[in-house]
Amino acid sequence: MPFKTLRLAAPILRALAEEGYETPTPIQAKAIPPALEGKDLLGCAQTGTGKTAAFALPIIQRLKLAGELGDAAHAPRRAAPGRPHALILAPTRELALQIDESLRTYGRHAGVRTTVIFGGVGQNPQVKALQAGVDIVVATPGRLLDLIQQRHCSLADVHVLVLDEADRMLDMGFIKPIRQIAAMVPAKRQTMLFSATMPKEIRHLADALLRDPVYVEVTPVASAAPKIEQCVIHVAR
């Protein structure tokens, strides 16, 4: 099944073709259609399964390309300074940077503006990017809350919220900050949550944040993703 069967817009298909992507992975094939319809999504998928594109492509299309597809009711409008239209939460700086790079790649022909926010570095460049106006913010919870408290960022215009690798965020103690952040996002929104495992704490979080979600699962829970090569190297003490 090629990507063009998923009702993706021409600018997205063009970017995918330029990257050499022809066929969606199982998580993409299952998640993209309901995500394009604006439905909430609960996905059980590990790193290496292609889940970033499973939420990134629908976000780009719904935020930037609705007008092109003749959906006047959801025609895109420019994001105001410090007021993004989509928020993606990630547990680590490395994953946040990776997601941001993917968004830039897939959205290169759609005029998508993104920025990535994380701690451990000076905040001034991040503040400047927010004030310039961005469609999508990819963030780790701690720094995002800092910038919100300093009034550099508002979540009042967010209508797509994504939580990636939720079980890792649970392990890192981010569940309370996530609940704080979600409470600042309008109740009328699309929410997507992805996790490699589904412990009861993640189930409870999903029940609190998602409305009648579509559940997609593509790999056995806690199994190794097949595209990840693993090895053991014995070294001297």
Short mmCIF file of C-alpha atoms in Angstrom, two decimals:
data_model
loop_
_atom_site.label_atom_id
_atom_site.label_comp_id
_atom_site.label_asym_id
_atom_site.label_seq_id
_atom_site.Cartn_x
_atom_site.Cartn_y
_atom_site.Cartn_z
CA MET A 1 0.00 0.00 0.00
CA PRO A 2 1.70 3.24 -1.10
CA PHE A 3 1.49 6.48 0.89
CA LYS A 4 -0.79 8.06 -1.74
CA THR A 5 -3.62 5.71 -0.69
CA LEU A 6 -3.71 7.38 2.75
CA ARG A 7 -5.23 10.64 1.39
CA LEU A 8 -2.11 12.67 2.13
CA ALA A 9 -1.75 16.03 0.38
CA ALA A 10 0.59 16.53 -2.58
CA PRO A 11 3.24 18.60 -0.69
CA ILE A 12 3.60 15.81 1.88
CA LEU A 13 3.77 13.07 -0.74
CA ARG A 14 6.43 15.09 -2.55
CA ALA A 15 8.57 15.35 0.61
CA LEU A 16 8.16 11.62 1.30
CA ALA A 17 9.19 10.76 -2.26
CA GLU A 18 12.29 12.95 -1.93
CA GLU A 19 13.27 10.94 1.15
CA GLY A 20 12.73 7.67 -0.71
CA TYR A 21 9.70 6.64 1.36
CA GLU A 22 7.17 4.67 -0.70
CA THR A 23 5.26 2.39 1.64
CA PRO A 24 4.01 3.22 5.15
CA THR A 25 5.06 1.09 8.10
CA PRO A 26 2.29 -0.81 9.93
CA ILE A 27 1.90 1.89 12.63
CA GLN A 28 1.68 4.58 9.94
CA ALA A 29 -0.89 2.64 7.92
CA LYS A 30 -3.07 2.12 11.00
CA ALA A 31 -2.66 5.52 12.66
CA ILE A 32 -2.65 8.06 9.82
CA PRO A 33 -6.26 7.61 8.56
CA PRO A 34 -7.98 8.15 11.95
CA ALA A 35 -5.50 10.90 12.85
CA LEU A 36 -6.35 12.74 9.62
CA GLU A 37 -10.01 12.60 10.69
CA GLY A 38 -9.11 14.38 13.93
CA LYS A 39 -9.76 11.37 16.17
CA ASP A 40 -7.88 10.82 19.41
CA LEU A 41 -5.31 8.06 19.19
CA LEU A 42 -3.70 5.65 21.68
CA GLY A 43 -0.74 3.94 20.07
CA CYS A 44 1.40 1.12 21.41
CA ALA A 45 4.60 1.33 19.39
CA GLN A 46 8.31 1.35 20.06
CA THR A 47 11.17 3.43 18.68
CA GLY A 48 12.09 2.19 15.22
CA THR A 49 8.54 1.49 14.06
CA GLY A 50 8.02 4.81 12.26
CA LYS A 51 5.63 6.28 14.82
CA THR A 52 6.98 9.84 14.44
CA ALA A 53 5.59 10.07 10.91
CA ALA A 54 2.36 8.46 12.16
CA PHE A 55 1.54 11.65 14.07
CA ALA A 56 3.70 14.20 12.22
CA LEU A 57 2.12 13.75 8.79
CA PRO A 58 -1.50 14.21 10.00
CA ILE A 59 -0.49 17.26 12.07
CA ILE A 60 1.13 18.93 9.06
CA GLN A 61 -1.84 18.17 6.86
CA ARG A 62 -4.50 19.30 9.34
CA LEU A 63 -2.67 22.49 10.33
CA LYS A 64 -1.30 23.67 7.00
CA LEU A 65 -2.97 21.92 4.07
CA ALA A 66 -6.69 21.75 4.88
CA GLY A 67 -7.39 24.68 2.54
CA GLU A 68 -5.54 22.97 -0.30
CA LEU A 69 -7.78 19.92 0.13
CA GLY A 70 -10.92 22.04 -0.05
CA ASP A 71 -11.70 21.93 3.67
CA ALA A 72 -12.56 25.60 4.17
CA ALA A 73 -13.74 25.01 7.73
CA HIS A 74 -10.23 23.99 8.73
CA ALA A 75 -8.26 26.32 6.46
CA PRO A 76 -4.93 27.19 8.10
CA ARG A 77 -4.30 30.51 9.77
CA ARG A 78 -1.00 31.98 10.84
CA ALA A 79 0.06 31.25 14.40
CA ALA A 80 0.28 34.30 16.66
CA PRO A 81 3.57 35.00 18.50
CA GLY A 82 4.03 32.55 21.35
CA ARG A 83 0.77 30.72 20.53
CA PRO A 84 1.45 27.48 18.61
CA HIS A 85 -1.30 25.36 17.09
CA ALA A 86 0.22 21.98 17.94
CA LEU A 87 2.31 20.71 20.86
CA ILE A 88 4.38 17.52 20.93
CA LEU A 89 5.81 16.48 24.30
CA ALA A 90 8.87 14.22 24.44
CA PRO A 91 10.84 12.87 27.42
CA THR A 92 14.35 13.81 26.27
CA ARG A 93 16.21 16.51 24.39
CA GLU A 94 17.47 13.93 21.87
CA LEU A 95 13.98 12.69 20.98
CA ALA A 96 12.62 16.25 20.80
CA LEU A 97 15.36 17.22 18.33
CA GLN A 98 14.67 14.11 16.26
CA ILE A 99 10.94 14.86 16.07
CA ASP A 100 11.61 18.47 15.12
CA GLU A 101 13.93 17.36 12.32
CA SER A 102 11.27 14.97 11.01
CA LEU A 103 8.63 17.72 11.01
CA ARG A 104 10.93 20.01 9.04
CA THR A 105 11.61 17.22 6.55
CA TYR A 106 8.00 16.17 6.00
CA GLY A 107 6.70 19.74 6.06
CA ARG A 108 9.34 21.35 3.82
CA HIS A 109 6.82 21.98 1.01
CA ALA A 110 3.93 22.89 3.32
CA GLY A 111 5.35 26.04 4.92
CA VAL A 112 5.41 24.46 8.37
CA ARG A 113 7.20 26.46 11.07
CA THR A 114 8.45 24.52 14.08
CA THR A 115 10.71 25.02 17.06
CA VAL A 116 12.11 22.71 19.71
CA ILE A 117 12.26 23.56 23.42
CA PHE A 118 14.38 21.77 26.04
CA GLY A 119 16.42 22.55 29.12
CA GLY A 120 20.15 22.57 29.71
CA VAL A 121 20.77 25.41 27.25
CA GLY A 122 20.04 29.14 27.23
CA GLN A 123 16.40 29.98 26.65
CA ASN A 124 16.84 33.15 24.57
CA PRO A 125 16.95 31.46 21.12
CA GLN A 126 13.87 29.43 22.07
CA VAL A 127 12.02 32.54 23.22
CA LYS A 128 12.90 34.35 19.98
CA ALA A 129 11.62 31.43 17.91
CA LEU A 130 8.33 31.41 19.83
CA GLN A 131 7.87 35.14 19.42
CA ALA A 132 8.43 34.84 15.67
CA GLY A 133 5.37 32.58 15.56
CA VAL A 134 5.51 28.82 15.04
CA ASP A 135 2.88 26.27 14.04
CA ILE A 136 4.29 23.37 16.05
CA VAL A 137 6.29 23.25 19.28
CA VAL A 138 8.22 20.11 20.23
CA ALA A 139 9.17 20.29 23.91
CA THR A 140 10.34 18.55 27.03
CA PRO A 141 7.93 19.27 29.89
CA GLY A 142 10.22 21.11 32.32
CA ARG A 143 11.50 23.87 30.03
CA LEU A 144 8.06 24.31 28.47
CA LEU A 145 6.52 24.96 31.88
CA ASP A 146 9.31 27.46 32.63
CA LEU A 147 8.56 29.43 29.47
CA ILE A 148 4.81 29.32 30.09
CA GLN A 149 5.30 30.64 33.62
CA GLN A 150 7.44 33.45 32.19
CA ARG A 151 4.61 34.20 29.71
CA HIS A 152 6.75 33.50 26.66
CA CYS A 153 4.34 30.78 25.52
CA SER A 154 0.58 30.21 25.69
CA LEU A 155 -1.20 26.95 24.90
CA ALA A 156 -4.59 28.61 24.37
CA ASP A 157 -4.48 28.04 20.60
CA VAL A 158 -3.23 24.44 20.66
CA HIS A 159 -5.65 22.07 18.99
CA VAL A 160 -3.38 19.04 18.56
CA LEU A 161 -1.55 17.56 21.57
CA VAL A 162 0.86 14.62 21.25
CA LEU A 163 2.58 12.69 24.04
CA ASP A 164 5.43 10.56 22.68
CA GLU A 165 7.09 7.74 24.64
CA ALA A 166 4.71 8.28 27.54
CA ASP A 167 6.12 5.34 29.52
CA ARG A 168 9.58 6.95 29.50
CA MET A 169 8.04 10.20 30.72
CA LEU A 170 6.43 8.22 33.53
CA ASP A 171 9.81 6.72 34.47
CA MET A 172 11.40 10.21 34.47
CA GLY A 173 8.76 11.66 36.80
CA PHE A 174 7.00 13.81 34.18
CA ILE A 175 3.40 12.67 34.72
CA LYS A 176 2.49 15.59 37.03
CA PRO A 177 4.00 18.21 34.66
CA ILE A 178 2.18 16.54 31.75
CA ARG A 179 -1.13 16.85 33.57
CA GLN A 180 -0.36 20.52 34.30
CA ILE A 181 0.41 21.18 30.64
CA ALA A 182 -2.64 19.28 29.37
CA ALA A 183 -4.86 21.36 31.66
CA MET A 184 -3.65 24.50 29.82
CA VAL A 185 -4.62 23.13 26.40
CA PRO A 186 -8.24 23.72 25.27
CA ALA A 187 -10.54 20.78 25.97
CA LYS A 188 -11.66 20.84 22.35
CA ARG A 189 -8.56 19.30 20.77
CA GLN A 190 -7.12 16.19 19.21
CA THR A 191 -4.87 14.18 21.54
CA MET A 192 -2.49 11.38 20.53
CA LEU A 193 -0.53 9.31 23.04
CA PHE A 194 2.19 6.82 22.10
CA SER A 195 3.90 4.42 24.47
CA ALA A 196 6.03 1.27 24.07
CA THR A 197 4.32 -0.30 27.09
CA MET A 198 0.95 0.24 28.72
CA PRO A 199 1.30 0.08 32.53
CA LYS A 200 -1.72 1.06 34.56
CA GLU A 201 -0.39 4.60 35.14
CA ILE A 202 -0.27 5.22 31.38
CA ARG A 203 -3.76 3.74 31.00
CA HIS A 204 -5.03 6.12 33.67
CA LEU A 205 -3.33 9.05 31.93
CA ALA A 206 -4.84 8.05 28.61
CA ASP A 207 -8.29 7.76 30.17
CA ALA A 208 -7.94 11.28 31.58
CA LEU A 209 -6.63 12.95 28.40
CA LEU A 210 -8.17 11.07 25.46
CA ARG A 211 -11.76 11.00 24.27
CA ASP A 212 -13.00 7.75 22.70
CA PRO A 213 -9.53 7.03 21.22
CA VAL A 214 -8.69 4.71 18.36
CA TYR A 215 -6.26 2.09 19.68
CA VAL A 216 -3.43 0.99 17.40
CA GLU A 217 -0.80 -1.61 18.28
CA VAL A 218 1.82 -2.96 15.93
CA THR A 219 4.44 -4.80 17.98
CA PRO A 220 4.23 -7.10 20.99
CA VAL A 221 4.60 -5.09 24.17
CA ALA A 222 8.21 -4.92 25.41
CA SER A 223 9.63 -6.68 22.36
CA ALA A 224 12.69 -5.36 20.54
CA ALA A 225 11.93 -3.31 17.43
CA PRO A 226 13.21 -5.31 14.42
CA LYS A 227 15.06 -2.37 12.84
CA ILE A 228 17.18 -1.81 15.95
CA GLU A 229 20.49 -3.68 15.79
CA GLN A 230 21.75 -4.79 19.19
CA CYS A 231 25.19 -6.06 20.16
CA VAL A 232 27.36 -6.71 23.20
CA ILE A 233 30.95 -5.49 23.31
CA HIS A 234 33.22 -6.87 26.05
CA VAL A 235 35.84 -4.37 27.14
CA ALA A 236 38.71 -4.51 29.61
CA ARG A 237 37.87 -3.35 33.13
#
